[in-house]
């Protein structure tokens, strides 16, 4: 079981920036894939970005060029730098961890609210 704690959410203006953090209870190198998802009211949860334990990254089309996922192994933390924020980016953002040992293990954080509004 991996404990995940998100932080950094809040209220920002359109065009602004925000940096989300996800602190894990284990070495993130032992986690095959870490990612960020988001869910707005009345909508399905959607993938935002992922990063593997060897540093490979992938992004949803709607955030390419605006968001950057990164990691700090020493701090067991994954970040999501969000720039040029739009109102449609408003959602609860969740951190996710996937490990593959004898079977797939998946854990989620509690989520952090991001609101983009004037």
PDB file of C-alpha atoms in Angstrom:
ATOM      1  CA  UNK A   1       0.000   0.000   0.000  1.00  0.00           C
ATOM      2  CA  UNK A   2       1.267   3.434  -0.965  1.00  0.00           C
ATOM      3  CA  UNK A   3       0.078   6.514   0.859  1.00  0.00           C
ATOM      4  CA  UNK A   4      -0.227   9.570  -1.391  1.00  0.00           C
ATOM      5  CA  UNK A   5      -0.784  13.132  -0.234  1.00  0.00           C
ATOM      6  CA  UNK A   6      -1.528  15.892  -2.735  1.00  0.00           C
ATOM      7  CA  UNK A   7      -1.055  19.580  -2.070  1.00  0.00           C
ATOM      8  CA  UNK A   8      -0.802  22.875  -3.919  1.00  0.00           C
ATOM      9  CA  UNK A   9      -4.342  23.317  -5.177  1.00  0.00           C
ATOM     10  CA  UNK A  10      -6.228  26.563  -4.899  1.00  0.00           C
ATOM     11  CA  UNK A  11      -7.879  29.430  -6.741  1.00  0.00           C
ATOM     12  CA  UNK A  12      -6.045  31.008  -9.671  1.00  0.00           C
ATOM     13  CA  UNK A  13      -6.955  33.414 -12.452  1.00  0.00           C
ATOM     14  CA  UNK A  14      -7.122  32.346 -16.111  1.00  0.00           C
ATOM     15  CA  UNK A  15      -3.631  32.395 -17.579  1.00  0.00           C
ATOM     16  CA  UNK A  16      -2.081  31.847 -14.184  1.00  0.00           C
ATOM     17  CA  UNK A  17       0.100  29.039 -12.889  1.00  0.00           C
ATOM     18  CA  UNK A  18      -0.072  26.488 -10.123  1.00  0.00           C
ATOM     19  CA  UNK A  19       2.256  23.725  -8.939  1.00  0.00           C
ATOM     20  CA  UNK A  20       0.794  20.551  -7.474  1.00  0.00           C
ATOM     21  CA  UNK A  21       2.799  18.143  -5.327  1.00  0.00           C
ATOM     22  CA  UNK A  22       2.246  14.466  -4.538  1.00  0.00           C
ATOM     23  CA  UNK A  23       4.258  13.004  -1.675  1.00  0.00           C
ATOM     24  CA  UNK A  24       4.511   9.208  -1.552  1.00  0.00           C
ATOM     25  CA  UNK A  25       5.167   7.023   1.491  1.00  0.00           C
ATOM     26  CA  UNK A  26       7.629   4.812  -0.404  1.00  0.00           C
ATOM     27  CA  UNK A  27      10.465   5.389  -2.830  1.00  0.00           C
ATOM     28  CA  UNK A  28       8.907   6.539  -6.067  1.00  0.00           C
ATOM     29  CA  UNK A  29      11.528   4.513  -7.916  1.00  0.00           C
ATOM     30  CA  UNK A  30       9.671   1.421  -6.654  1.00  0.00           C
ATOM     31  CA  UNK A  31       6.474   2.731  -8.266  1.00  0.00           C
ATOM     32  CA  UNK A  32       6.282   1.791 -11.933  1.00  0.00           C
ATOM     33  CA  UNK A  33       4.003   4.644 -12.983  1.00  0.00           C
ATOM     34  CA  UNK A  34       2.887   7.770 -11.195  1.00  0.00           C
ATOM     35  CA  UNK A  35       0.321  10.052 -12.680  1.00  0.00           C
ATOM     36  CA  UNK A  36      -2.114  12.880 -12.285  1.00  0.00           C
ATOM     37  CA  UNK A  37      -5.815  12.573 -13.028  1.00  0.00           C
ATOM     38  CA  UNK A  38      -8.592  15.108 -12.718  1.00  0.00           C
ATOM     39  CA  UNK A  39     -12.349  15.023 -12.321  1.00  0.00           C
ATOM     40  CA  UNK A  40     -14.801  17.878 -12.724  1.00  0.00           C
ATOM     41  CA  UNK A  41     -18.390  17.748 -11.412  1.00  0.00           C
ATOM     42  CA  UNK A  42     -20.586  15.591 -13.633  1.00  0.00           C
ATOM     43  CA  UNK A  43     -17.653  14.343 -15.695  1.00  0.00           C
ATOM     44  CA  UNK A  44     -15.561  11.185 -15.722  1.00  0.00           C
ATOM     45  CA  UNK A  45     -12.105  11.110 -14.242  1.00  0.00           C
ATOM     46  CA  UNK A  46      -9.516  11.709 -16.961  1.00  0.00           C
ATOM     47  CA  UNK A  47      -5.787  11.179 -17.281  1.00  0.00           C
ATOM     48  CA  UNK A  48      -3.664  14.325 -17.271  1.00  0.00           C
ATOM     49  CA  UNK A  49      -0.052  13.109 -17.268  1.00  0.00           C
ATOM     50  CA  UNK A  50       2.138  10.162 -16.251  1.00  0.00           C
ATOM     51  CA  UNK A  51       5.787   9.566 -15.460  1.00  0.00           C
ATOM     52  CA  UNK A  52       7.499   6.176 -15.172  1.00  0.00           C
ATOM     53  CA  UNK A  53      10.257   5.122 -12.786  1.00  0.00           C
ATOM     54  CA  UNK A  54      12.763   5.617 -15.598  1.00  0.00           C
ATOM     55  CA  UNK A  55      11.538   9.114 -16.384  1.00  0.00           C
ATOM     56  CA  UNK A  56       9.348   8.604 -19.435  1.00  0.00           C
ATOM     57  CA  UNK A  57       6.465  11.063 -19.581  1.00  0.00           C
ATOM     58  CA  UNK A  58       3.148  11.179 -21.385  1.00  0.00           C
ATOM     59  CA  UNK A  59       0.499  13.892 -21.530  1.00  0.00           C
ATOM     60  CA  UNK A  60      -3.110  14.247 -22.479  1.00  0.00           C
ATOM     61  CA  UNK A  61      -3.528  16.334 -25.626  1.00  0.00           C
ATOM     62  CA  UNK A  62      -5.423  19.061 -23.802  1.00  0.00           C
ATOM     63  CA  UNK A  63      -2.450  19.889 -21.546  1.00  0.00           C
ATOM     64  CA  UNK A  64       0.504  19.468 -23.917  1.00  0.00           C
ATOM     65  CA  UNK A  65       2.647  22.570 -23.950  1.00  0.00           C
ATOM     66  CA  UNK A  66       1.048  23.896 -20.765  1.00  0.00           C
ATOM     67  CA  UNK A  67       1.609  21.261 -18.050  1.00  0.00           C
ATOM     68  CA  UNK A  68       4.812  19.501 -17.015  1.00  0.00           C
ATOM     69  CA  UNK A  69       5.095  16.409 -14.820  1.00  0.00           C
ATOM     70  CA  UNK A  70       8.355  15.811 -12.976  1.00  0.00           C
ATOM     71  CA  UNK A  71       9.739  13.895 -10.029  1.00  0.00           C
ATOM     72  CA  UNK A  72      12.226  14.279  -7.199  1.00  0.00           C
ATOM     73  CA  UNK A  73      13.332  10.825  -6.081  1.00  0.00           C
ATOM     74  CA  UNK A  74      15.122  12.155  -3.000  1.00  0.00           C
ATOM     75  CA  UNK A  75      11.879  13.691  -1.741  1.00  0.00           C
ATOM     76  CA  UNK A  76       9.604  10.848  -2.920  1.00  0.00           C
ATOM     77  CA  UNK A  77       7.545  13.512  -4.639  1.00  0.00           C
ATOM     78  CA  UNK A  78       5.969  14.011  -8.047  1.00  0.00           C
ATOM     79  CA  UNK A  79       4.988  17.450  -9.286  1.00  0.00           C
ATOM     80  CA  UNK A  80       2.599  18.871 -11.829  1.00  0.00           C
ATOM     81  CA  UNK A  81       3.502  22.352 -13.015  1.00  0.00           C
ATOM     82  CA  UNK A  82       0.434  23.929 -14.592  1.00  0.00           C
ATOM     83  CA  UNK A  83       0.822  27.049 -16.724  1.00  0.00           C
ATOM     84  CA  UNK A  84      -1.593  29.034 -18.889  1.00  0.00           C
ATOM     85  CA  UNK A  85      -4.509  27.714 -16.881  1.00  0.00           C
ATOM     86  CA  UNK A  86      -7.995  27.813 -18.352  1.00  0.00           C
ATOM     87  CA  UNK A  87     -11.396  27.696 -16.636  1.00  0.00           C
ATOM     88  CA  UNK A  88     -11.927  24.218 -18.092  1.00  0.00           C
ATOM     89  CA  UNK A  89      -8.909  23.035 -16.093  1.00  0.00           C
ATOM     90  CA  UNK A  90     -10.971  23.428 -12.917  1.00  0.00           C
ATOM     91  CA  UNK A  91     -11.311  20.040 -11.245  1.00  0.00           C
ATOM     92  CA  UNK A  92     -10.200  17.905  -8.355  1.00  0.00           C
ATOM     93  CA  UNK A  93      -6.732  16.635  -9.201  1.00  0.00           C
ATOM     94  CA  UNK A  94      -5.738  13.183  -7.961  1.00  0.00           C
ATOM     95  CA  UNK A  95      -2.343  11.546  -7.664  1.00  0.00           C
ATOM     96  CA  UNK A  96      -2.118   7.901  -8.731  1.00  0.00           C
ATOM     97  CA  UNK A  97       0.512   5.208  -8.219  1.00  0.00           C
ATOM     98  CA  UNK A  98       0.747   1.853 -10.002  1.00  0.00           C
ATOM     99  CA  UNK A  99       3.052  -0.964  -8.978  1.00  0.00           C
ATOM    100  CA  UNK A 100       3.488  -4.307 -10.708  1.00  0.00           C
ATOM    101  CA  UNK A 101       4.837  -7.115  -8.529  1.00  0.00           C
ATOM    102  CA  UNK A 102       2.816 -10.341  -8.205  1.00  0.00           C
ATOM    103  CA  UNK A 103      -0.205  -8.366  -9.366  1.00  0.00           C
ATOM    104  CA  UNK A 104      -1.210  -4.801 -10.135  1.00  0.00           C
ATOM    105  CA  UNK A 105      -1.344  -2.529  -7.113  1.00  0.00           C
ATOM    106  CA  UNK A 106      -2.962   0.861  -7.461  1.00  0.00           C
ATOM    107  CA  UNK A 107      -3.351   3.669  -4.950  1.00  0.00           C
ATOM    108  CA  UNK A 108      -4.927   7.119  -5.006  1.00  0.00           C
ATOM    109  CA  UNK A 109      -4.496  10.296  -3.057  1.00  0.00           C
ATOM    110  CA  UNK A 110      -7.387  12.223  -1.548  1.00  0.00           C
ATOM    111  CA  UNK A 111      -7.341  14.895  -4.242  1.00  0.00           C
ATOM    112  CA  UNK A 112      -6.708  18.624  -4.289  1.00  0.00           C
ATOM    113  CA  UNK A 113      -9.107  21.220  -5.687  1.00  0.00           C
ATOM    114  CA  UNK A 114      -8.003  23.487  -8.524  1.00  0.00           C
ATOM    115  CA  UNK A 115     -10.304  26.349  -9.467  1.00  0.00           C
ATOM    116  CA  UNK A 116      -9.515  28.664 -12.382  1.00  0.00           C
ATOM    117  CA  UNK A 117     -11.732  31.736 -12.285  1.00  0.00           C
ATOM    118  CA  UNK A 118     -11.585  35.516 -12.447  1.00  0.00           C
TER     119      UNK A 118
END
